[in-house]
Amino acid sequence: MHLSKVVVPTEHASRYLQQLCKHWSHKFSVDFDPLKGRVPFSDTAEVTLAADGATLTMTLSVADPSQQERMQHVIDDHLKRFAFREELDIVWTD
């Protein structure tokens, strides 16, 4: 599996984690609580989320590295929609 990670500074980490997980729970078998979540997009791609008072940490795991950039973009796009009231700094690292 290929991993990439992003730590997003925000005071609303738990809210965004829950919004993302609830949104994706309509299509995927999502597990989450206010501080952590897991979204299995497929057998070959999943994201785990963790929230604290200052950051939202997301770790993307993909089997095929060619999926990585596309999945990062999907996650970023959804997060930005929920966080439209603030400018988030989203920088993935491998």
GROMACS .gro file of C-alpha atoms in nm:
model
   94
    1MET     CA    1   0.000   0.000   0.000
    2HIS     CA    2   0.112   0.355  -0.074
    3LEU     CA    3   0.048   0.608   0.201
    4SER     CA    4   0.013   0.983   0.194
    5LYS     CA    5  -0.081   1.211   0.479
    6VAL     CA    6  -0.207   1.562   0.538
    7VAL     CA    7  -0.238   1.757   0.862
    8VAL     CA    8  -0.485   2.042   0.818
    9PRO     CA    9  -0.483   2.318   1.081
   10THR     CA   10  -0.844   2.399   1.177
   11GLU     CA   11  -1.045   2.454   1.493
   12HIS     CA   12  -1.333   2.265   1.328
   13ALA     CA   13  -1.155   1.933   1.274
   14SER     CA   14  -1.416   1.716   1.447
   15ARG     CA   15  -1.702   1.882   1.260
   16TYR     CA   16  -1.533   1.829   0.922
   17LEU     CA   17  -1.441   1.470   1.007
   18GLN     CA   18  -1.803   1.392   1.091
   19GLN     CA   19  -1.938   1.574   0.784
   20LEU     CA   20  -1.702   1.388   0.552
   21CYS     CA   21  -1.781   1.052   0.709
   22LYS     CA   22  -2.158   1.110   0.707
   23HIS     CA   23  -2.141   1.221   0.344
   24TRP     CA   24  -1.948   0.914   0.234
   25SER     CA   25  -2.155   0.676   0.450
   26HIS     CA   26  -2.425   0.689   0.182
   27LYS     CA   27  -2.193   0.499  -0.054
   28PHE     CA   28  -1.937   0.324   0.166
   29SER     CA   29  -1.924   0.127   0.492
   30VAL     CA   30  -1.788   0.411   0.707
   31ASP     CA   31  -1.687   0.389   1.073
   32PHE     CA   32  -1.648   0.710   1.274
   33ASP     CA   33  -1.691   0.900   1.597
   34PRO     CA   34  -1.612   1.266   1.674
   35LEU     CA   35  -1.236   1.200   1.695
   36LYS     CA   36  -1.161   0.934   1.433
   37GLY     CA   37  -1.299   0.786   1.117
   38ARG     CA   38  -1.231   0.538   0.839
   39VAL     CA   39  -1.370   0.548   0.486
   40PRO     CA   40  -1.302   0.241   0.268
   41PHE     CA   41  -1.353   0.377  -0.083
   42SER     CA   42  -1.276   0.035  -0.232
   43ASP     CA   43  -1.071  -0.278  -0.168
   44THR     CA   44  -0.768  -0.079  -0.282
   45ALA     CA   45  -0.819   0.269  -0.134
   46GLU     CA   46  -0.917   0.408   0.205
   47VAL     CA   47  -0.871   0.718   0.415
   48THR     CA   48  -0.845   0.737   0.793
   49LEU     CA   49  -0.920   1.061   0.973
   50ALA     CA   50  -0.827   1.190   1.318
   51ALA     CA   51  -0.939   1.514   1.479
   52ASP     CA   52  -0.815   1.711   1.776
   53GLY     CA   53  -0.872   2.069   1.887
   54ALA     CA   54  -0.632   2.216   1.632
   55THR     CA   55  -0.592   1.977   1.338
   56LEU     CA   56  -0.759   1.729   1.107
   57THR     CA   57  -0.517   1.454   1.008
   58MET     CA   58  -0.600   1.235   0.709
   59THR     CA   59  -0.401   0.934   0.592
   60LEU     CA   60  -0.475   0.795   0.247
   61SER     CA   61  -0.382   0.438   0.164
   62VAL     CA   62  -0.395   0.317  -0.198
   63ALA     CA   63  -0.276  -0.006  -0.356
   64ASP     CA   64  -0.206   0.152  -0.694
   65PRO     CA   65   0.008   0.467  -0.685
   66SER     CA   66  -0.172   0.595  -0.994
   67GLN     CA   67  -0.485   0.633  -0.775
   68GLN     CA   68  -0.312   0.851  -0.519
   69GLU     CA   69  -0.336   1.195  -0.678
   70ARG     CA   70  -0.696   1.144  -0.791
   71MET     CA   71  -0.807   1.027  -0.448
   72GLN     CA   72  -0.627   1.316  -0.278
   73HIS     CA   73  -0.813   1.554  -0.508
   74VAL     CA   74  -1.149   1.392  -0.427
   75ILE     CA   75  -1.084   1.421  -0.053
   76ASP     CA   76  -0.959   1.780  -0.084
   77ASP     CA   77  -1.258   1.883  -0.292
   78HIS     CA   78  -1.507   1.743  -0.042
   79LEU     CA   79  -1.327   1.897   0.256
   80LYS     CA   80  -1.319   2.238   0.087
   81ARG     CA   81  -1.694   2.220   0.024
   82PHE     CA   82  -1.763   2.161   0.393
   83ALA     CA   83  -1.506   2.420   0.503
   84PHE     CA   84  -1.614   2.697   0.267
   85ARG     CA   85  -1.606   2.954   0.550
   86GLU     CA   86  -1.231   2.921   0.598
   87GLU     CA   87  -0.922   2.890   0.382
   88LEU     CA   88  -0.757   2.556   0.457
   89ASP     CA   89  -0.394   2.471   0.399
   90ILE     CA   90  -0.405   2.120   0.245
   91VAL     CA   91  -0.065   1.978   0.153
   92TRP     CA   92  -0.027   1.602   0.118
   93THR     CA   93   0.306   1.434   0.190
   94ASP     CA   94   0.421   1.083   0.098
   0.00000   0.00000   0.00000
